[in-house]
Amino acid sequence: MITPLVIFDLDGTLIDTAPDLIDSLNYTIEDIGLQPVTFEDLTHLVGQGVRVMIRRAFELRRVPLDEPTAARLFDRYMEHYESQMPGRSRPYDGVVACLDRLSAAGMRLAVCTNKSERLAFPLLEKLDLLDRFVAMTCGDTFAVRKPDARHIFGTIERAGGDPATSIMIGDSVNDILAAQNAGIASVAVTFGYSDVAVDMLNPDRVIGGYDELTVGMVETLISNDVRRLAAAK
């Protein structure tokens, strides 16, 4: 069997980036006097990159946004976010121990995020986590992004994995739907930025902390996938 591959989302799954996402977005939109957003707002804003997040903030406040303004605000956001990195963003409790545990069992680790390469790579590098992953693909790595299955398949290919022995860990519909579209098992975390209860997304498992993401759970999910794929042939 090919070495198991555990794929993680980034924002809201591996790293709690909410404080810095909110800070940078509010810094950005204060330039035109838009009302600040809160964490409760954030769950409706994130998941498809900075440009979409800014647009959704305007939609939330029922304010029109033209293209020149959107371009200027994108640059303002990126400058602020990059200058503060890693800011207050931190790995969730138990992340490092979980990565150690899975790696010690011989599993490969990867990241599949809709965050841009320009922001994702330096964030993990500054948090001393980048070297733990054999591959990371981002929202601008390919022509598609989650929930498109091809984002998952591209990540698996770069990591030297196989869909039959891969699983996806995430916090939102983009992650779980991408896994379902790719035909791989999914694990949803309850502490991320989903705007709905994650069990409503029908993941294969739901965890409330990284102590629950055990080697045994990963092996069971992969074994179930292998049996399912074999039965389908």
PDB file of C-alpha atoms in Angstrom:
ATOM      1  CA  MET A   1       0.000   0.000   0.000  1.00  0.00           C
ATOM      2  CA  ILE A   2       1.203   3.507  -0.817  1.00  0.00           C
ATOM      3  CA  THR A   3       2.108   5.560   2.253  1.00  0.00           C
ATOM      4  CA  PRO A   4      -0.997   7.215   3.764  1.00  0.00           C
ATOM      5  CA  LEU A   5      -1.331  10.932   3.068  1.00  0.00           C
ATOM      6  CA  VAL A   6      -3.097  13.255   5.513  1.00  0.00           C
ATOM      7  CA  ILE A   7      -4.086  16.558   3.897  1.00  0.00           C
ATOM      8  CA  PHE A   8      -4.910  19.587   6.046  1.00  0.00           C
ATOM      9  CA  ASP A   9      -6.670  22.835   5.320  1.00  0.00           C
ATOM     10  CA  LEU A  10      -4.831  25.872   6.726  1.00  0.00           C
ATOM     11  CA  ASP A  11      -6.989  28.724   8.079  1.00  0.00           C
ATOM     12  CA  GLY A  12      -9.381  27.470  10.737  1.00  0.00           C
ATOM     13  CA  THR A  13      -7.938  23.955  10.650  1.00  0.00           C
ATOM     14  CA  LEU A  14      -4.188  23.965  11.288  1.00  0.00           C
ATOM     15  CA  ILE A  15      -3.803  27.617  12.240  1.00  0.00           C
ATOM     16  CA  ASP A  16      -6.113  29.990  14.083  1.00  0.00           C
ATOM     17  CA  THR A  17      -5.647  32.988  11.807  1.00  0.00           C
ATOM     18  CA  ALA A  18      -8.902  34.724  12.714  1.00  0.00           C
ATOM     19  CA  PRO A  19      -7.351  37.573  14.744  1.00  0.00           C
ATOM     20  CA  ASP A  20      -5.093  38.601  11.869  1.00  0.00           C
ATOM     21  CA  LEU A  21      -7.711  38.090   9.156  1.00  0.00           C
ATOM     22  CA  ILE A  22     -10.075  40.352  11.072  1.00  0.00           C
ATOM     23  CA  ASP A  23      -7.399  42.943  11.842  1.00  0.00           C
ATOM     24  CA  SER A  24      -6.252  43.179   8.229  1.00  0.00           C
ATOM     25  CA  LEU A  25      -9.762  43.215   6.807  1.00  0.00           C
ATOM     26  CA  ASN A  26     -10.871  45.962   9.201  1.00  0.00           C
ATOM     27  CA  TYR A  27      -7.724  47.957   8.430  1.00  0.00           C
ATOM     28  CA  THR A  28      -8.579  47.579   4.750  1.00  0.00           C
ATOM     29  CA  ILE A  29     -12.229  48.591   4.863  1.00  0.00           C
ATOM     30  CA  GLU A  30     -11.782  51.448   7.308  1.00  0.00           C
ATOM     31  CA  ASP A  31     -10.170  53.277   4.404  1.00  0.00           C
ATOM     32  CA  ILE A  32     -13.622  53.892   2.995  1.00  0.00           C
ATOM     33  CA  GLY A  33     -15.508  54.031   6.293  1.00  0.00           C
ATOM     34  CA  LEU A  34     -17.057  50.563   6.194  1.00  0.00           C
ATOM     35  CA  GLN A  35     -18.270  49.220   9.552  1.00  0.00           C
ATOM     36  CA  PRO A  36     -15.747  46.773  11.107  1.00  0.00           C
ATOM     37  CA  VAL A  37     -16.372  43.032  10.924  1.00  0.00           C
ATOM     38  CA  THR A  38     -16.387  40.599  13.844  1.00  0.00           C
ATOM     39  CA  PHE A  39     -15.533  36.911  14.233  1.00  0.00           C
ATOM     40  CA  GLU A  40     -19.204  36.069  13.722  1.00  0.00           C
ATOM     41  CA  ASP A  41     -19.045  37.888  10.379  1.00  0.00           C
ATOM     42  CA  LEU A  42     -15.789  36.160   9.476  1.00  0.00           C
ATOM     43  CA  THR A  43     -17.396  32.741   9.116  1.00  0.00           C
ATOM     44  CA  HIS A  44     -19.392  34.115   6.174  1.00  0.00           C
ATOM     45  CA  LEU A  45     -16.419  35.907   4.602  1.00  0.00           C
ATOM     46  CA  VAL A  46     -13.479  33.500   4.438  1.00  0.00           C
ATOM     47  CA  GLY A  47     -12.758  30.484   2.288  1.00  0.00           C
ATOM     48  CA  GLN A  48     -12.193  31.800  -1.227  1.00  0.00           C
ATOM     49  CA  GLY A  49      -9.252  34.166  -0.882  1.00  0.00           C
ATOM     50  CA  VAL A  50      -8.696  37.838  -0.120  1.00  0.00           C
ATOM     51  CA  ARG A  51     -10.520  39.334  -3.098  1.00  0.00           C
ATOM     52  CA  VAL A  52     -13.688  37.397  -2.324  1.00  0.00           C
ATOM     53  CA  MET A  53     -13.405  38.194   1.385  1.00  0.00           C
ATOM     54  CA  ILE A  54     -13.288  41.926   0.643  1.00  0.00           C
ATOM     55  CA  ARG A  55     -16.212  41.667  -1.758  1.00  0.00           C
ATOM     56  CA  ARG A  56     -18.255  39.710   0.769  1.00  0.00           C
ATOM     57  CA  ALA A  57     -17.535  42.353   3.429  1.00  0.00           C
ATOM     58  CA  PHE A  58     -19.064  44.960   1.130  1.00  0.00           C
ATOM     59  CA  GLU A  59     -22.038  42.712   0.424  1.00  0.00           C
ATOM     60  CA  LEU A  60     -22.489  42.180   4.163  1.00  0.00           C
ATOM     61  CA  ARG A  61     -22.694  45.946   4.668  1.00  0.00           C
ATOM     62  CA  ARG A  62     -24.833  46.385   1.520  1.00  0.00           C
ATOM     63  CA  VAL A  63     -22.314  48.762  -0.033  1.00  0.00           C
ATOM     64  CA  PRO A  64     -21.408  48.575  -3.747  1.00  0.00           C
ATOM     65  CA  LEU A  65     -17.815  47.844  -4.698  1.00  0.00           C
ATOM     66  CA  ASP A  66     -16.346  48.830  -8.068  1.00  0.00           C
ATOM     67  CA  GLU A  67     -13.300  47.179  -9.625  1.00  0.00           C
ATOM     68  CA  PRO A  68     -10.799  50.039  -9.139  1.00  0.00           C
ATOM     69  CA  THR A  69     -11.703  50.262  -5.449  1.00  0.00           C
ATOM     70  CA  ALA A  70     -11.519  46.480  -5.094  1.00  0.00           C
ATOM     71  CA  ALA A  71      -8.024  46.437  -6.608  1.00  0.00           C
ATOM     72  CA  ARG A  72      -6.817  49.233  -4.324  1.00  0.00           C
ATOM     73  CA  LEU A  73      -8.260  47.564  -1.230  1.00  0.00           C
ATOM     74  CA  PHE A  74      -6.706  44.225  -2.197  1.00  0.00           C
ATOM     75  CA  ASP A  75      -3.271  45.854  -2.256  1.00  0.00           C
ATOM     76  CA  ARG A  76      -3.984  47.575   1.080  1.00  0.00           C
ATOM     77  CA  TYR A  77      -5.000  44.259   2.666  1.00  0.00           C
ATOM     78  CA  MET A  78      -1.994  42.354   1.365  1.00  0.00           C
ATOM     79  CA  GLU A  79       0.465  45.010   2.506  1.00  0.00           C
ATOM     80  CA  HIS A  80      -0.983  45.036   6.017  1.00  0.00           C
ATOM     81  CA  TYR A  81      -1.309  41.240   6.387  1.00  0.00           C
ATOM     82  CA  GLU A  82       2.197  40.553   5.120  1.00  0.00           C
ATOM     83  CA  SER A  83       3.745  43.249   7.310  1.00  0.00           C
ATOM     84  CA  GLN A  84       2.170  41.766  10.460  1.00  0.00           C
ATOM     85  CA  MET A  85       2.807  38.081   9.730  1.00  0.00           C
ATOM     86  CA  PRO A  86       2.559  35.857  11.698  1.00  0.00           C
ATOM     87  CA  GLY A  87       0.884  38.369  14.013  1.00  0.00           C
ATOM     88  CA  ARG A  88      -1.355  36.606  16.509  1.00  0.00           C
ATOM     89  CA  SER A  89      -1.894  33.535  14.314  1.00  0.00           C
ATOM     90  CA  ARG A  90      -0.984  30.308  16.091  1.00  0.00           C
ATOM     91  CA  PRO A  91      -1.375  26.553  15.557  1.00  0.00           C
ATOM     92  CA  TYR A  92      -4.428  25.150  17.278  1.00  0.00           C
ATOM     93  CA  ASP A  93      -3.864  23.238  20.505  1.00  0.00           C
ATOM     94  CA  GLY A  94      -2.480  19.781  19.808  1.00  0.00           C
ATOM     95  CA  VAL A  95      -1.501  20.433  16.184  1.00  0.00           C
ATOM     96  CA  VAL A  96       2.244  19.932  16.628  1.00  0.00           C
ATOM     97  CA  ALA A  97       1.800  16.774  18.706  1.00  0.00           C
ATOM     98  CA  CYS A  98      -0.637  15.430  16.100  1.00  0.00           C
ATOM     99  CA  LEU A  99       1.763  16.089  13.235  1.00  0.00           C
ATOM    100  CA  ASP A 100       4.528  14.376  15.205  1.00  0.00           C
ATOM    101  CA  ARG A 101       2.273  11.392  15.895  1.00  0.00           C
ATOM    102  CA  LEU A 102       1.219  10.900  12.295  1.00  0.00           C
ATOM    103  CA  SER A 103       4.743  11.392  10.942  1.00  0.00           C
ATOM    104  CA  ALA A 104       6.141   8.901  13.461  1.00  0.00           C
ATOM    105  CA  ALA A 105       3.662   6.353  12.115  1.00  0.00           C
ATOM    106  CA  GLY A 106       5.125   6.828   8.631  1.00  0.00           C
ATOM    107  CA  MET A 107       2.338   8.981   7.219  1.00  0.00           C
ATOM    108  CA  ARG A 108       2.954  11.853   4.838  1.00  0.00           C
ATOM    109  CA  LEU A 109       1.445  15.258   5.521  1.00  0.00           C
ATOM    110  CA  ALA A 110       0.288  17.931   3.073  1.00  0.00           C
ATOM    111  CA  VAL A 111      -1.667  21.187   3.021  1.00  0.00           C
ATOM    112  CA  CYS A 112      -4.433  22.109   0.585  1.00  0.00           C
ATOM    113  CA  THR A 113      -5.627  25.674   1.145  1.00  0.00           C
ATOM    114  CA  ASN A 114      -7.483  28.373  -0.756  1.00  0.00           C
ATOM    115  CA  LYS A 115      -5.111  30.924   0.775  1.00  0.00           C
ATOM    116  CA  SER A 116      -2.709  32.364  -1.819  1.00  0.00           C
ATOM    117  CA  GLU A 117       0.863  31.077  -2.081  1.00  0.00           C
ATOM    118  CA  ARG A 118       2.081  34.599  -1.332  1.00  0.00           C
ATOM    119  CA  LEU A 119       0.516  34.393   2.150  1.00  0.00           C
ATOM    120  CA  ALA A 120       0.429  30.677   2.962  1.00  0.00           C
ATOM    121  CA  PHE A 121       4.086  29.765   2.499  1.00  0.00           C
ATOM    122  CA  PRO A 122       5.593  32.576   4.606  1.00  0.00           C
ATOM    123  CA  LEU A 123       2.959  32.049   7.315  1.00  0.00           C
ATOM    124  CA  LEU A 124       3.875  28.401   7.835  1.00  0.00           C
ATOM    125  CA  GLU A 125       7.565  29.209   7.511  1.00  0.00           C
ATOM    126  CA  LYS A 126       7.374  31.892  10.217  1.00  0.00           C
ATOM    127  CA  LEU A 127       5.515  29.442  12.460  1.00  0.00           C
ATOM    128  CA  ASP A 128       8.229  26.794  11.854  1.00  0.00           C
ATOM    129  CA  LEU A 129       5.739  24.354  10.350  1.00  0.00           C
ATOM    130  CA  LEU A 130       6.463  24.427   6.620  1.00  0.00           C
ATOM    131  CA  ASP A 131       9.095  21.670   6.653  1.00  0.00           C
ATOM    132  CA  ARG A 132       6.625  19.235   8.196  1.00  0.00           C
ATOM    133  CA  PHE A 133       4.675  18.960   4.932  1.00  0.00           C
ATOM    134  CA  VAL A 134       5.798  17.212   1.770  1.00  0.00           C
ATOM    135  CA  ALA A 135       3.577  19.478  -0.331  1.00  0.00           C
ATOM    136  CA  MET A 136       1.359  22.531  -0.039  1.00  0.00           C
ATOM    137  CA  THR A 137      -0.997  23.721  -2.742  1.00  0.00           C
ATOM    138  CA  CYS A 138      -2.861  27.014  -2.538  1.00  0.00           C
ATOM    139  CA  GLY A 139      -5.740  28.906  -4.064  1.00  0.00           C
ATOM    140  CA  ASP A 140      -3.549  30.096  -6.930  1.00  0.00           C
ATOM    141  CA  THR A 141      -1.403  26.987  -7.425  1.00  0.00           C
ATOM    142  CA  PHE A 142      -3.771  25.575 -10.045  1.00  0.00           C
ATOM    143  CA  ALA A 143      -6.516  26.985 -12.240  1.00  0.00           C
ATOM    144  CA  VAL A 144      -9.043  25.535  -9.754  1.00  0.00           C
ATOM    145  CA  ARG A 145      -9.458  25.579  -5.989  1.00  0.00           C
ATOM    146  CA  LYS A 146     -11.529  23.773  -3.362  1.00  0.00           C
ATOM    147  CA  PRO A 147     -14.239  22.539  -3.504  1.00  0.00           C
ATOM    148  CA  ASP A 148     -13.080  21.436  -6.965  1.00  0.00           C
ATOM    149  CA  ALA A 149     -11.750  17.885  -6.671  1.00  0.00           C
ATOM    150  CA  ARG A 150      -8.840  18.737  -8.953  1.00  0.00           C
ATOM    151  CA  HIS A 151      -7.314  20.834  -6.183  1.00  0.00           C
ATOM    152  CA  ILE A 152      -7.244  17.728  -3.980  1.00  0.00           C
ATOM    153  CA  PHE A 153      -5.943  15.526  -6.792  1.00  0.00           C
ATOM    154  CA  GLY A 154      -3.194  18.037  -7.581  1.00  0.00           C
ATOM    155  CA  THR A 155      -2.140  18.068  -3.939  1.00  0.00           C
ATOM    156  CA  ILE A 156      -2.051  14.280  -3.792  1.00  0.00           C
ATOM    157  CA  GLU A 157       0.048  14.119  -6.962  1.00  0.00           C
ATOM    158  CA  ARG A 158       2.576  16.658  -5.664  1.00  0.00           C
ATOM    159  CA  ALA A 159       2.812  14.767  -2.379  1.00  0.00           C
ATOM    160  CA  GLY A 160       3.453  11.469  -4.146  1.00  0.00           C
ATOM    161  CA  GLY A 161       0.263   9.983  -2.762  1.00  0.00           C
ATOM    162  CA  ASP A 162      -2.738   8.064  -3.993  1.00  0.00           C
ATOM    163  CA  PRO A 163      -6.403   9.060  -3.561  1.00  0.00           C
ATOM    164  CA  ALA A 164      -7.145   5.600  -2.183  1.00  0.00           C
ATOM    165  CA  THR A 165      -4.796   6.211   0.746  1.00  0.00           C
ATOM    166  CA  SER A 166      -5.467   9.912   1.352  1.00  0.00           C
ATOM    167  CA  ILE A 167      -7.793  11.785   3.698  1.00  0.00           C
ATOM    168  CA  MET A 168      -8.716  15.472   4.096  1.00  0.00           C
ATOM    169  CA  ILE A 169      -8.948  17.408   7.362  1.00  0.00           C
ATOM    170  CA  GLY A 170     -10.861  20.688   7.254  1.00  0.00           C
ATOM    171  CA  ASP A 171     -13.240  23.092   8.923  1.00  0.00           C
ATOM    172  CA  SER A 172     -15.617  24.219   6.168  1.00  0.00           C
ATOM    173  CA  VAL A 173     -17.822  23.173   3.295  1.00  0.00           C
ATOM    174  CA  ASN A 174     -14.993  23.855   0.827  1.00  0.00           C
ATOM    175  CA  ASP A 175     -12.839  21.198   2.501  1.00  0.00           C
ATOM    176  CA  ILE A 176     -15.460  18.528   3.070  1.00  0.00           C
ATOM    177  CA  LEU A 177     -17.089  18.966  -0.340  1.00  0.00           C
ATOM    178  CA  ALA A 178     -13.687  18.875  -2.041  1.00  0.00           C
ATOM    179  CA  ALA A 179     -12.933  15.564  -0.315  1.00  0.00           C
ATOM    180  CA  GLN A 180     -16.336  14.182  -1.267  1.00  0.00           C
ATOM    181  CA  ASN A 181     -15.878  15.322  -4.864  1.00  0.00           C
ATOM    182  CA  ALA A 182     -12.487  13.585  -4.917  1.00  0.00           C
ATOM    183  CA  GLY A 183     -13.897  10.412  -3.375  1.00  0.00           C
ATOM    184  CA  ILE A 184     -11.640  10.500  -0.309  1.00  0.00           C
ATOM    185  CA  ALA A 185     -12.493  10.393   3.392  1.00  0.00           C
ATOM    186  CA  SER A 186     -12.892  13.614   5.345  1.00  0.00           C
ATOM    187  CA  VAL A 187     -12.549  14.717   8.953  1.00  0.00           C
ATOM    188  CA  ALA A 188     -14.181  17.973  10.049  1.00  0.00           C
ATOM    189  CA  VAL A 189     -12.945  20.027  13.002  1.00  0.00           C
ATOM    190  CA  THR A 190     -15.501  21.839  15.140  1.00  0.00           C
ATOM    191  CA  PHE A 191     -13.296  24.796  16.128  1.00  0.00           C
ATOM    192  CA  GLY A 192     -12.800  26.447  12.738  1.00  0.00           C
ATOM    193  CA  TYR A 193     -14.634  29.045  10.702  1.00  0.00           C
ATOM    194  CA  SER A 194     -17.618  27.173   9.273  1.00  0.00           C
ATOM    195  CA  ASP A 195     -20.855  29.145   9.119  1.00  0.00           C
ATOM    196  CA  VAL A 196     -22.830  25.939   9.762  1.00  0.00           C
ATOM    197  CA  ALA A 197     -22.391  23.070  12.205  1.00  0.00           C
ATOM    198  CA  VAL A 198     -19.804  20.852  10.528  1.00  0.00           C
ATOM    199  CA  ASP A 199     -21.746  17.638  11.117  1.00  0.00           C
ATOM    200  CA  MET A 200     -24.307  19.022   8.658  1.00  0.00           C
ATOM    201  CA  LEU A 201     -21.619  18.760   5.958  1.00  0.00           C
ATOM    202  CA  ASN A 202     -21.626  14.938   6.300  1.00  0.00           C
ATOM    203  CA  PRO A 203     -17.904  14.353   6.880  1.00  0.00           C
ATOM    204  CA  ASP A 204     -16.756  10.831   7.696  1.00  0.00           C
ATOM    205  CA  ARG A 205     -15.646  11.935  11.159  1.00  0.00           C
ATOM    206  CA  VAL A 206     -15.961  15.033  13.358  1.00  0.00           C
ATOM    207  CA  ILE A 207     -13.312  15.947  15.949  1.00  0.00           C
ATOM    208  CA  GLY A 208     -13.299  18.611  18.627  1.00  0.00           C
ATOM    209  CA  GLY A 209      -9.532  18.562  19.167  1.00  0.00           C
ATOM    210  CA  TYR A 210      -6.362  17.156  17.673  1.00  0.00           C
ATOM    211  CA  ASP A 211      -5.966  14.563  20.386  1.00  0.00           C
ATOM    212  CA  GLU A 212      -8.851  12.791  18.626  1.00  0.00           C
ATOM    213  CA  LEU A 213      -7.041  12.589  15.273  1.00  0.00           C
ATOM    214  CA  THR A 214      -5.226   9.340  15.970  1.00  0.00           C
ATOM    215  CA  VAL A 215      -3.195   7.032  13.767  1.00  0.00           C
ATOM    216  CA  GLY A 216      -5.933   4.448  14.238  1.00  0.00           C
ATOM    217  CA  MET A 217      -8.617   6.820  12.950  1.00  0.00           C
ATOM    218  CA  VAL A 218      -6.615   7.620   9.826  1.00  0.00           C
ATOM    219  CA  GLU A 219      -5.899   3.954   9.154  1.00  0.00           C
ATOM    220  CA  THR A 220      -9.563   3.035   9.615  1.00  0.00           C
ATOM    221  CA  LEU A 221     -10.771   5.746   7.234  1.00  0.00           C
ATOM    222  CA  ILE A 222      -8.236   4.725   4.599  1.00  0.00           C
ATOM    223  CA  SER A 223      -9.096   1.024   4.982  1.00  0.00           C
ATOM    224  CA  ASN A 224     -12.762   1.858   4.503  1.00  0.00           C
ATOM    225  CA  ASP A 225     -11.924   3.819   1.346  1.00  0.00           C
ATOM    226  CA  VAL A 226      -9.778   0.991  -0.036  1.00  0.00           C
ATOM    227  CA  ARG A 227     -12.582  -1.540   0.544  1.00  0.00           C
ATOM    228  CA  ARG A 228     -15.155   0.806  -0.987  1.00  0.00           C
ATOM    229  CA  LEU A 229     -13.045   1.418  -4.085  1.00  0.00           C
ATOM    230  CA  ALA A 230     -12.319  -2.298  -4.457  1.00  0.00           C
ATOM    231  CA  ALA A 231     -16.034  -3.108  -4.223  1.00  0.00           C
ATOM    232  CA  ALA A 232     -16.801  -0.498  -6.898  1.00  0.00           C
ATOM    233  CA  LYS A 233     -14.490  -2.145  -9.433  1.00  0.00           C
TER     234      LYS A 233
END
